[in-house]
Structure formats: structure tokens, C-alpha cells
Short mmCIF file of C-alpha atoms and ligand atoms in Angstrom, two decimals:
data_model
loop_
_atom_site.label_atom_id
_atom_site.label_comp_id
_atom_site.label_asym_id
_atom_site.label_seq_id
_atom_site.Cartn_x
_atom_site.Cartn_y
_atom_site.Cartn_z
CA UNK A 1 -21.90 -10.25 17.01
CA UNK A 2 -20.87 -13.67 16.01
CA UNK A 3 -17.39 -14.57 17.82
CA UNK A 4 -14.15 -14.35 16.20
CA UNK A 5 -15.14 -11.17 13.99
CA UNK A 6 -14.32 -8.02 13.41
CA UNK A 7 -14.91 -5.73 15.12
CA UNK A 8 -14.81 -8.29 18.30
CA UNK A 9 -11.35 -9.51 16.42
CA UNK A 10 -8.75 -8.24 14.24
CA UNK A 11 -6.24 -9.53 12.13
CA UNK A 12 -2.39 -8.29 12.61
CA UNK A 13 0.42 -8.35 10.31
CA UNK A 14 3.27 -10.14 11.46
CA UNK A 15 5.34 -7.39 12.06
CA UNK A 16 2.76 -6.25 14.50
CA UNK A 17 2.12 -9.12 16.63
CA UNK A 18 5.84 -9.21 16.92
CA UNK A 19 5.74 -5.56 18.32
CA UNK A 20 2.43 -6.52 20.49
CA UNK A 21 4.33 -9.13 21.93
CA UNK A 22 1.70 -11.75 20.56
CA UNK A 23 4.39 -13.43 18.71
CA UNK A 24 8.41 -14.12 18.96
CA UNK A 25 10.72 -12.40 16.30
CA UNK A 26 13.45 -9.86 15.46
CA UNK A 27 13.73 -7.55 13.23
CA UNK A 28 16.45 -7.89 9.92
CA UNK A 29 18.33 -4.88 10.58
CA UNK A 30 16.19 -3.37 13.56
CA UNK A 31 14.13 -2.14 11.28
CA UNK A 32 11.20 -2.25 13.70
CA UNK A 33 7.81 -1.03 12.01
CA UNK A 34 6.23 2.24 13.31
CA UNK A 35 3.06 1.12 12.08
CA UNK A 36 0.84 -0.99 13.64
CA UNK A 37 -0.96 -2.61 10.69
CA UNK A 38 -4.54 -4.34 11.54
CA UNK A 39 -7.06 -6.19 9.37
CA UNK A 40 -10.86 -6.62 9.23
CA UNK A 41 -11.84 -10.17 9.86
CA UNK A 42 -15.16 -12.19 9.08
CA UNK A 43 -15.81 -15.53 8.24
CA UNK A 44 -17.25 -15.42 4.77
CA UNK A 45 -14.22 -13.44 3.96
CA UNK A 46 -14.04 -10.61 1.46
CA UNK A 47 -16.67 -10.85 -1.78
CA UNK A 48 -14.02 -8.93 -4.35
CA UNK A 49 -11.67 -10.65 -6.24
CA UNK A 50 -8.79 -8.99 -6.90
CA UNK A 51 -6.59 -10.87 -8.89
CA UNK A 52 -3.25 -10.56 -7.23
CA UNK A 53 -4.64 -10.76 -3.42
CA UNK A 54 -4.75 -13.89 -1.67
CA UNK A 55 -8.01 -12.97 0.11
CA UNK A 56 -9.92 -12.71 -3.34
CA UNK A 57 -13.34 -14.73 -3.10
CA UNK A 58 -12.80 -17.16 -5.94
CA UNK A 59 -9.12 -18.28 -4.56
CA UNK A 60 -9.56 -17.54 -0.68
CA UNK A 61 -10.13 -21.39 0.33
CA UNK A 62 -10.32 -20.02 4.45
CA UNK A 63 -11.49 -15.69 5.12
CA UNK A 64 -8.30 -16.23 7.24
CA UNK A 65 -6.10 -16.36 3.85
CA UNK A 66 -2.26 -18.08 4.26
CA UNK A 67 -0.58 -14.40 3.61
CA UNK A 68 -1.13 -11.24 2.74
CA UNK A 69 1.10 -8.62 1.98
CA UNK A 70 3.89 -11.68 2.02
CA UNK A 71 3.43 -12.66 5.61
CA UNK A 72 0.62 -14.17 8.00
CA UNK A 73 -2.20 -11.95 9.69
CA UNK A 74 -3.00 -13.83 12.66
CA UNK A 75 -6.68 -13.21 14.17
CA UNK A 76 -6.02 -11.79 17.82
CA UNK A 77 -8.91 -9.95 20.18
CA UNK A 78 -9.08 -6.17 19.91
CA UNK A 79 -8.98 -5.43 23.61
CA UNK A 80 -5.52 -7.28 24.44
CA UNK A 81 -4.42 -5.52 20.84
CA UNK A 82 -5.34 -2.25 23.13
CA UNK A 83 -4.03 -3.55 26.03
CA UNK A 84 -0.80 -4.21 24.58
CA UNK A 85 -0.39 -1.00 22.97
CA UNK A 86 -1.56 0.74 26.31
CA UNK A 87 1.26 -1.20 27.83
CA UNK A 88 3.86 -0.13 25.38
CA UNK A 89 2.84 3.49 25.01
CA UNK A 90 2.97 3.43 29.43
CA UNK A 91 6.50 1.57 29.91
CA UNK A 92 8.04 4.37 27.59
CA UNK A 93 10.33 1.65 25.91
CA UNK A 94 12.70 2.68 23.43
CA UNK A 95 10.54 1.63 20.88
CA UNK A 96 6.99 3.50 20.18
CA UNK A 97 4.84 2.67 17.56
CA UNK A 98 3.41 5.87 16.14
CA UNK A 99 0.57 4.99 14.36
CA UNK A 100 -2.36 2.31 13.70
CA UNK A 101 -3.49 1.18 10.50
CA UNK A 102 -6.83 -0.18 10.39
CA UNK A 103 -7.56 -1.83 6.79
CA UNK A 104 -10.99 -3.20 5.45
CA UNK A 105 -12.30 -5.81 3.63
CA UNK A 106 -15.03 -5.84 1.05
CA UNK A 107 -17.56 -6.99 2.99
CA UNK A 108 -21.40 -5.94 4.02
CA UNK A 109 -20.25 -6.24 7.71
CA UNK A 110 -17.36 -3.72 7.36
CA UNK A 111 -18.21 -0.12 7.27
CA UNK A 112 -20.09 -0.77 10.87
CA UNK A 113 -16.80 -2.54 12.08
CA UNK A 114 -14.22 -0.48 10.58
CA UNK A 115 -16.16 2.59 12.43
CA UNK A 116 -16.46 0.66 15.47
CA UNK A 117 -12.86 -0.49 15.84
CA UNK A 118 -11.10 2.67 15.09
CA UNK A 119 -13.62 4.79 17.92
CA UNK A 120 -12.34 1.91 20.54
CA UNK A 121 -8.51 2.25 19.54
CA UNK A 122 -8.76 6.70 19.17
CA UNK A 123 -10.85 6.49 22.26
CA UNK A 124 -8.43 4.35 24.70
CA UNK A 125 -5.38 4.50 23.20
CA UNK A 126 -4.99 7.58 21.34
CA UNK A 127 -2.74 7.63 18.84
CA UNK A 128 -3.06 8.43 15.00
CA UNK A 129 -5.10 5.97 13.56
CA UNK A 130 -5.16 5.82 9.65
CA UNK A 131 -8.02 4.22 7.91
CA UNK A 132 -7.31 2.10 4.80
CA UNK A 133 -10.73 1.27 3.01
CA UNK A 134 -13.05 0.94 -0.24
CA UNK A 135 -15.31 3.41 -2.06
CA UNK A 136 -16.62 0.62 -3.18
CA UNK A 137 -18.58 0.19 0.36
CA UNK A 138 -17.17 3.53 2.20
CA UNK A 139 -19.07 6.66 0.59
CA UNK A 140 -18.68 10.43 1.74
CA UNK A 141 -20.98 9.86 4.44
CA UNK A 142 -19.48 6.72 5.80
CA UNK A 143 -15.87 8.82 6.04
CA UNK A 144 -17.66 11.70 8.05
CA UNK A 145 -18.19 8.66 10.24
CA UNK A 146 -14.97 7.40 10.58
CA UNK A 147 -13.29 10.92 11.20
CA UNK A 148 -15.88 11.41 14.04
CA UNK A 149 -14.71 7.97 15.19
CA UNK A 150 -11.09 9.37 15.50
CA UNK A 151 -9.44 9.04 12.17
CA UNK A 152 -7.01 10.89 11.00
CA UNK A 153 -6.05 10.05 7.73
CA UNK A 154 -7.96 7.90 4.57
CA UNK A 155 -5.76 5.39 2.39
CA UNK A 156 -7.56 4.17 -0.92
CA UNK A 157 -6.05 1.47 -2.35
CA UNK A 158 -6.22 1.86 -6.12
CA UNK A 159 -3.35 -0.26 -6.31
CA UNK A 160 -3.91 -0.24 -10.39
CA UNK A 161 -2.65 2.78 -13.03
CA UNK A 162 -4.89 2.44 -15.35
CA UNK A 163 -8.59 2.09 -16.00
CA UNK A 164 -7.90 -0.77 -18.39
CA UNK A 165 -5.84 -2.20 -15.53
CA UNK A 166 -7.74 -1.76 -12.95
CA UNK A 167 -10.90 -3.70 -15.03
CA UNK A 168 -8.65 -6.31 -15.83
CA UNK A 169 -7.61 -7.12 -12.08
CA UNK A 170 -9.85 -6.04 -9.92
CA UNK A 171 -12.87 -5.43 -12.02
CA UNK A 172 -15.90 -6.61 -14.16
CA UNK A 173 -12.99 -8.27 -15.72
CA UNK A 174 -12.13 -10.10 -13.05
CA UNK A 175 -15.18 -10.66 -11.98
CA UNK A 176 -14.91 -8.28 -9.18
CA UNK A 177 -16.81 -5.55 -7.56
CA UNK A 178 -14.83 -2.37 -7.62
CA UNK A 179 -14.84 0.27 -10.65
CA UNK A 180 -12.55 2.80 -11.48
CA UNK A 181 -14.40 6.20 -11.60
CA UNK A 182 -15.59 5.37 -7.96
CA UNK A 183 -12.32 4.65 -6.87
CA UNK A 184 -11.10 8.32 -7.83
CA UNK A 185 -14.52 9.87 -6.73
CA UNK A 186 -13.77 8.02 -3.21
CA UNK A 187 -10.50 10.09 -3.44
CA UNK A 188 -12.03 12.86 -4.06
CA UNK A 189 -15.21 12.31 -1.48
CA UNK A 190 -12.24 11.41 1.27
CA UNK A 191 -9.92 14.95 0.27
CA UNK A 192 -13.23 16.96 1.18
CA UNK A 193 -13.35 15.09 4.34
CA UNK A 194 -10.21 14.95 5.42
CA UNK A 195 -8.88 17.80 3.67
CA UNK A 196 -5.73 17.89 1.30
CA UNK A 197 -2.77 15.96 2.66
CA UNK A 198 -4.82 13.69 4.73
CA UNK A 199 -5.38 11.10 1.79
CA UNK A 200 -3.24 8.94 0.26
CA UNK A 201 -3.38 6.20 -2.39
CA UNK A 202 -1.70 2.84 -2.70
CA UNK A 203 -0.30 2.32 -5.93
CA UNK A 204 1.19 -1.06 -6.89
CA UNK A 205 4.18 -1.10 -9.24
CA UNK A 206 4.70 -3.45 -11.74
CA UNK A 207 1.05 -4.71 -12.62
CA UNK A 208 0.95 -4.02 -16.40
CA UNK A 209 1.19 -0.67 -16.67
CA UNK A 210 4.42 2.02 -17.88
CA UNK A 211 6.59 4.19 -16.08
CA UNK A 212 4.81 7.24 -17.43
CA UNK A 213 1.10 6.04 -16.63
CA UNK A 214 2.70 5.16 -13.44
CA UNK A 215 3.67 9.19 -13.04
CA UNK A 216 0.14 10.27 -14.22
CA UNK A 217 -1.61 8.85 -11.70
CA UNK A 218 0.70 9.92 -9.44
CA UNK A 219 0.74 13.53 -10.84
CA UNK A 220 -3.90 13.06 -10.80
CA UNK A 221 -4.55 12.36 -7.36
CA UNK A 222 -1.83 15.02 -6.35
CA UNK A 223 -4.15 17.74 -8.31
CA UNK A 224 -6.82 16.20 -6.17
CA UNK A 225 -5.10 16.42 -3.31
CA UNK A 226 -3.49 12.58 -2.24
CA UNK A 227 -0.33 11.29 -2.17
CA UNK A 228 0.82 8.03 -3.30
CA UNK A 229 1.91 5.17 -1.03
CA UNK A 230 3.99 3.33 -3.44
CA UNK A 231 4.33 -0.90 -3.36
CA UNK A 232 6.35 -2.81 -5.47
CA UNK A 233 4.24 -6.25 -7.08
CA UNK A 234 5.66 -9.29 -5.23
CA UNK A 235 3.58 -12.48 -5.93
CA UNK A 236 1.33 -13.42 -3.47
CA UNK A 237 1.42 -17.11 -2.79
CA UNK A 238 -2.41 -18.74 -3.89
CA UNK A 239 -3.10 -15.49 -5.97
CA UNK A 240 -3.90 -15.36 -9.70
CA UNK A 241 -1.34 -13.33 -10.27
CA UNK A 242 1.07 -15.22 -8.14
CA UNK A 243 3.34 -16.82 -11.04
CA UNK A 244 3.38 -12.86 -12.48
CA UNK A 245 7.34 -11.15 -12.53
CA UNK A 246 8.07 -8.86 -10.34
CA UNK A 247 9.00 -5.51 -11.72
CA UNK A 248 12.71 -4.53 -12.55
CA UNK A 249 14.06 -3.09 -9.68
CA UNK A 250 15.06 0.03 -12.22
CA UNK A 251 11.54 0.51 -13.00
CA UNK A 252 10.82 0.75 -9.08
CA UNK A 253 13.16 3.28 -8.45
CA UNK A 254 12.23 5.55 -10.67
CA UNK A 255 9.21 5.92 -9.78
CA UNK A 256 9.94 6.50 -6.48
CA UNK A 257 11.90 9.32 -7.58
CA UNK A 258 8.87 10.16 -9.44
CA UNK A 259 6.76 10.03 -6.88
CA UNK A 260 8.96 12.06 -4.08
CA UNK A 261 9.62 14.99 -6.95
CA UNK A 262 5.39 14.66 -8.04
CA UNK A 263 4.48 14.87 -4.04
CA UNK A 264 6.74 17.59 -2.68
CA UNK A 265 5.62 19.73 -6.03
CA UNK A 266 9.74 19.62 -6.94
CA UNK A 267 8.58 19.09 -10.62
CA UNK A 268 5.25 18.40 -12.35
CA UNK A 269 4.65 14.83 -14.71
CA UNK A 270 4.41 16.97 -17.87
CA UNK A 271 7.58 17.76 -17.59
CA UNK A 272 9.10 14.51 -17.85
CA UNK A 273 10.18 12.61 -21.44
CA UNK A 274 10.24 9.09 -21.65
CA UNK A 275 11.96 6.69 -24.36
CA UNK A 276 9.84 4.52 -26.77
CA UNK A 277 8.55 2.10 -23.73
CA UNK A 278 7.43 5.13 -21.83
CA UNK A 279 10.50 4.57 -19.35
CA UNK A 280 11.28 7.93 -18.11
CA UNK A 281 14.24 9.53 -19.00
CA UNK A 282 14.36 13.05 -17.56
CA UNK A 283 12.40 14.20 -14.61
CA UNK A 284 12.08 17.96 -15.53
CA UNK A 285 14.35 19.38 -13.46
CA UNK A 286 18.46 20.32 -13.30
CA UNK A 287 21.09 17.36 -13.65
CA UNK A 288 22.32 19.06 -10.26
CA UNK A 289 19.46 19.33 -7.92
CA UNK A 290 18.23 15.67 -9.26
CA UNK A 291 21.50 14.51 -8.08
CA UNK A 292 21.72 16.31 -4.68
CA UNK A 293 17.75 15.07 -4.10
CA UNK A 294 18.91 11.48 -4.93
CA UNK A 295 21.67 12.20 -2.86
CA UNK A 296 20.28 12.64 0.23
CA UNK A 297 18.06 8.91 -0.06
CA UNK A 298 15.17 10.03 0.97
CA UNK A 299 12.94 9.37 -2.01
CA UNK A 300 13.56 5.81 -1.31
CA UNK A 301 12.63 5.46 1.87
CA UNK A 302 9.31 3.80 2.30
CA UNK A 303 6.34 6.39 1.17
CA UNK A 304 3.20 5.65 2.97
CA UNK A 305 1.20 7.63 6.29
CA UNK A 306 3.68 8.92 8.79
CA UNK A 307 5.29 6.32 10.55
CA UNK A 308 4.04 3.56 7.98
CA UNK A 309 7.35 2.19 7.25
CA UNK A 310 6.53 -1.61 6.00
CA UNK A 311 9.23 -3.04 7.11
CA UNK A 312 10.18 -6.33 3.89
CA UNK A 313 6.28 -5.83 2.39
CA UNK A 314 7.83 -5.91 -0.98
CA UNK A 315 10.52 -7.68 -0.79
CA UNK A 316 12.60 -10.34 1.64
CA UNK A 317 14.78 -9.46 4.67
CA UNK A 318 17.97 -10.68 2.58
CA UNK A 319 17.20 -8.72 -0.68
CA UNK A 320 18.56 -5.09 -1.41
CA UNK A 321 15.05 -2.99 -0.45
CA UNK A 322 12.86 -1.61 -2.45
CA UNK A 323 10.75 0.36 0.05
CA UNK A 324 13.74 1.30 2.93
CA UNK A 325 12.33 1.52 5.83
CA UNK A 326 15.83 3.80 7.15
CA UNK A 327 17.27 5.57 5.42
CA UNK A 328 19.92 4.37 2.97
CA UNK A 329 23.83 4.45 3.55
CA UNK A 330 25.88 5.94 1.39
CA UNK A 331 26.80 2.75 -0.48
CA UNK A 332 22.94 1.78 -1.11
CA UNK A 333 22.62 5.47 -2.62
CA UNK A 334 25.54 4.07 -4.84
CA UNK A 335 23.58 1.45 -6.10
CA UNK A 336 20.89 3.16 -6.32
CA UNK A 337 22.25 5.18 -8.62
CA UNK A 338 23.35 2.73 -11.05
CA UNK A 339 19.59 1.27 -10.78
CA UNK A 340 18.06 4.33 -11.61
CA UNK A 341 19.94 4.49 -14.81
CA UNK A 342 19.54 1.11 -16.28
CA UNK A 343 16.67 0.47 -18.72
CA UNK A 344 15.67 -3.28 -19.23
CA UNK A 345 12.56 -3.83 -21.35
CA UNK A 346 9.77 -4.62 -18.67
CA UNK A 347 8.27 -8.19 -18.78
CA UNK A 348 5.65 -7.04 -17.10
CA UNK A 349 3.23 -5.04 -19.94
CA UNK A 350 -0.64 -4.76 -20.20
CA UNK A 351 -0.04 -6.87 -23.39
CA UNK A 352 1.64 -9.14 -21.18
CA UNK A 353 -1.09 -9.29 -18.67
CA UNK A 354 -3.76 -9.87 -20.91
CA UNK A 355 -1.86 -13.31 -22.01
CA UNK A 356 -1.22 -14.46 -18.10
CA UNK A 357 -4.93 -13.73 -17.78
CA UNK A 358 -6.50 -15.85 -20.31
CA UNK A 359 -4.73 -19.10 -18.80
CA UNK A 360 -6.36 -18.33 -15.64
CA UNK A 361 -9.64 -17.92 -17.30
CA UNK A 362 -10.15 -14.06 -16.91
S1 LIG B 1 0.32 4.01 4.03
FE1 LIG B 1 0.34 2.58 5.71
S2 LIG B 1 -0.83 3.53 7.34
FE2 LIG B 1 -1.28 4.62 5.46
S3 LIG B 1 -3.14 3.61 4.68
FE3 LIG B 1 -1.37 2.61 3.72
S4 LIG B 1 -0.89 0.84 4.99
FE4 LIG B 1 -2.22 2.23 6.17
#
């Protein structure tokens, strides 16, 4: 097992190495991340090449890319990553993390280490461990493994709405490995193995698509059985895609509304109308429970595995969040109000896309 590499070594997000005590910091607003977020690490580095990722093969100029996810993943051991956590979990400090995410790479050397790192974290530490990985490399048999191994939930990150999408960014399009139809068979494979509620998709707002192709995917892989983990686009510094806008926060919020009414079966996506741009306009329900829902904040608090909170992983300590990861006082719900109901023409359409593409040569 060469040194320095998964599973040997993992990557952590900043927010976790803060929590591990591997690194100094604070957290904007003690908003402290219940998620310990780790990454698969090898030296040749992942062989897709998704177009907004800084890791993709044909812009990654070091495996151990700048940032991901806007911050720095540095490369720590995986037995003082346990140690720590042992530590932590023992001293009963105020602060418990309550999960572990362990994310792959696309990589020949990663089903074996993915396997292999969560059965050392479930077996000595014992906590939830959620396992974020590809169908592209991870197929039904591979996710028998990793429950046996200890996990307890399966994230696929589509990331895209679309099948045209999808191509464009992260496909034969772009020159990359994944495809579409295995990405929703993987959900599919993953709901039979982990059963219904245990899976959950990324989804990345803002990356060509509408508002209500947005809520069909959303509505999709809830008939199948996921929920959707919702991001909002934020440039990623060395990435194709990293002079691309960012959505409108408007658009954001509404499909986070979307997505909490889609997930807790409060209405179904063919009940919503949309304007001419496919923005949505009326979420199938009554004017009065909408507004007591919206109310309450809770469809804007980050939406991701329990505990995965993400503390600023779409947007910057100082901004007004996009993903909260506490729940929002009464004068955010104010303003989050008056986002939900403002409609500015996205800048950010397939049509769009296919123009920022072709300068970049894809
Ligand atoms: S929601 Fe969080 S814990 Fe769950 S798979 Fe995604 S990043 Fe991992």
C-alpha cells in the first residue's frame, strides 16, 4: 500500500480538521459542523472530469487539488483521524460530532479503500458513517460490501438535473466517465440495499438547468426512494466552470422549499405551475399551510444525512446562507420571504452553458 494513500490516509475538510483538533479555527456563528466530512486520497488523483470540480483529471495539476467544496482538504493519517474522534466521543465535550462522511474518488483503487476505511472507523469508533460514492465504480455488489463494512447510509452525487446536463458536465461531453442512466440505476441498486430512506442524492443548484427540472428530479428519486441533499453552485477556484454565476439566491430558495414539501410527501411536483422560465409559482398546496411551513425555517436549514450540516459549503461566513446550518431567526425567515417571491431571469440556462462551454473547448 504505497504511503500517503487512502485507505492508509484521508483527506479532511477544513471544518473537520478544525473539530479533530488537526488545525486552529472558529466557527462564524458557532456553527460547528456535525459532520465529519473525509476524502479518498491517491496520487494519480481522480480519472473523471467533472467540469465544475477542482479535482477533475484534465485541470487537477496535484491529486491533492487547492479546494474543494470552497475550502482545503488536508491529507492526515486515518488512525490519529480515529484517535481523535475516540478522544472527543470519551471527554464528553459539549460538542459531539454525530456522524462521518466518507466520500470517494473515481479511481481503480477506491472501492477496496472506501470499504476498508469505513470497516476501521464503524469498527473502533462507532458512529454513523455515511458513504458518499460513484455507480460509476460502486455496483450493487460493492454496496452489500460497504453496509457489511458498517455503513449506514449511501449518498450519490448526481449533482446534475438533467441528462443533457449531466453529459455536458460530467459526461462523454466532457470527456468524462460517468453516464446518466447508471447514475439513477446506482440509486436504485443502493435503495435495495439500504432500503428506502437510507439514500440520498446531491443535487447542485444552479448548473443550467430550471426550477421545475430541478423539482422533477427531486420528485424521481423520491418515487425511488432518496432524498435530495441540496447544494447551491459556487465556483470552484481552477474549475472549468469556475468563472460560471452563481444562481439567484430566489432560485435557491425555492427549491429548497421544493425539496422539504417533495421529501416529507407535503405535496407532489405535479402539482406545482411555473411561469414561462419554468420558475415555480405555486407549490400545490394552501396559501396558509405554505406560510406556516415557511414559517417555522426549517426547509432552509441545510438538507443532507443527519447531522450533515455543511457549515459555509455554498457560500462565505459573511454572506446571508443559503444552506443554514441552525435554524433561522425570525428576521432571516423575513428575508426569506421576500427571496422566495422575487423572480429574476436566471443567467444561468442550459443555453447559457452550452456558450461558457465552447470557450473552454467542451
Ligand atoms: S449529505 Fe453529507 S453525510 Fe450525507 S452523503 Fe452528502 S456529504 Fe455525506
Amino acid at each position: 500500500m504505497p504511503i500517503g494513500e487512502s485507505p492508509e490516509y484521508v483527506r479532511t475538510s477544513t471544518a473537520a480538521d478544525i473539530v479533530l483538533g488537526f488545525s486552529p479555527g472558529k466557527f462564524y456563528r458557532n456553527a460547528v459542523p456535525y459532520c465529519i466530512n473525509l476524502l479518498l486520497y491517491f496520487k494519480d488523483g481522480c480519472k473523471a472530469n467533472c467540469l465544475y470540480c477542482g479535482q477533475a483529471r484534465e485541470v487537477a495539476k496535484d491529486a491533492a487539488c487547492k479546494t474543494l467544496i470552497r475550502v482545503e482538504w488536508p491529507l492526515r493519517k486515518l488512525d490519529n483521524v480515529i484517535a481523535s474522534l475516540k478522544k472527543i466521543l470519551r471527554t464528553g465535550c459539549s460538542f459531539r460530532p454525530y456522524r462521518v462522511c466518507v466520500a470517494t474518488i473515481t479511481n481503480p483503487k477506491a472501492v477496496e479503500a472506501e470499504i476498508e476505511v469505513i470497516r476501521k472507523i464503524y469498527h473502533e469508533v462507532g458512529m454513523p458513517i455515511s458513504a458518499l460514492i460513484t455507480p460509476t465504480l460502486f455496483h450493487k455488489e460493492e454496496m452489500k460490501k460497504l453496509r457489511e463494512a458498517g455503513a449506514e447510509r449511501i449518498g450519490i452525487a448526481i449533482d446534475c438535473a438533467t441528462p443533457q446536463i449531466f453529459d455536458l458536465l460530467r459526461g462523454k461531453a466532457a470527456r468524462g466517465p460517468h453516464r446518466w442512466q447508471r447514475y439513477l440505476q446506482g440509486v436504485e441498486e443502493a435503495v435495495q440495499v439500504m432500503n428506502k430512506g437510507k439514500v440520498g442524492i446531491h443535487l447542485i443548484v444552479g448548473l443550467g438547468e430550471t426550477e421545475k427540472q430541478a423539482v422533477e428530479l427531486i420528485q424521481k428519486t423520491h418515487d425511488m426512494g432518496a432524498e435530495t441533499h441540496l447544494f447551491s453552485f459556487y465556483p470552484e477556484e481552477g474549475s472549468v466552470l469556475e468563472k460560471w454565476p452563481r444562481p439567484p439566491i430566489s432560485q435557491y430558495r425555492r427549491i429548497q422549499l421544493a425539496r422539504y414539501l417533495i421529501n416529507n410527501e407535503i405535496t407532489y411536483a405535479e402539482n406545482m405551475k411555473y411561469n414561462q422560465a419554468e420558475q415555480i409559482t405555486d407549490y400545490g398546496i394552501s396559501k396558509g399551510l405554505l406560510a406556516d411551513i415557511i414559517e417555522t425555517g426549517q426547509p432552509f436549514i441545510t438538507s443532507g444525512c443527519p447531522g450533515c450540516n455543511r457549515p459555509y459549503s455554498n457560500e462565505k461566513p459573511s454572506e446571508f446562507p443559503r444552506n443554514f446550518p441552525y435554524p433561522p431567526t425570525r428576521k432571516q425567515i423575513q428575508k426569506i420571504k421576500q427571496q422566495l417571491q422575487t423572480y429574476k431571469l436566471s443567467q444561468n440556462t442550459v443555453k447559457d452553458l452550452k456558450k461558457y462551454l465552447v470557450k473552454y473547448n467542451y
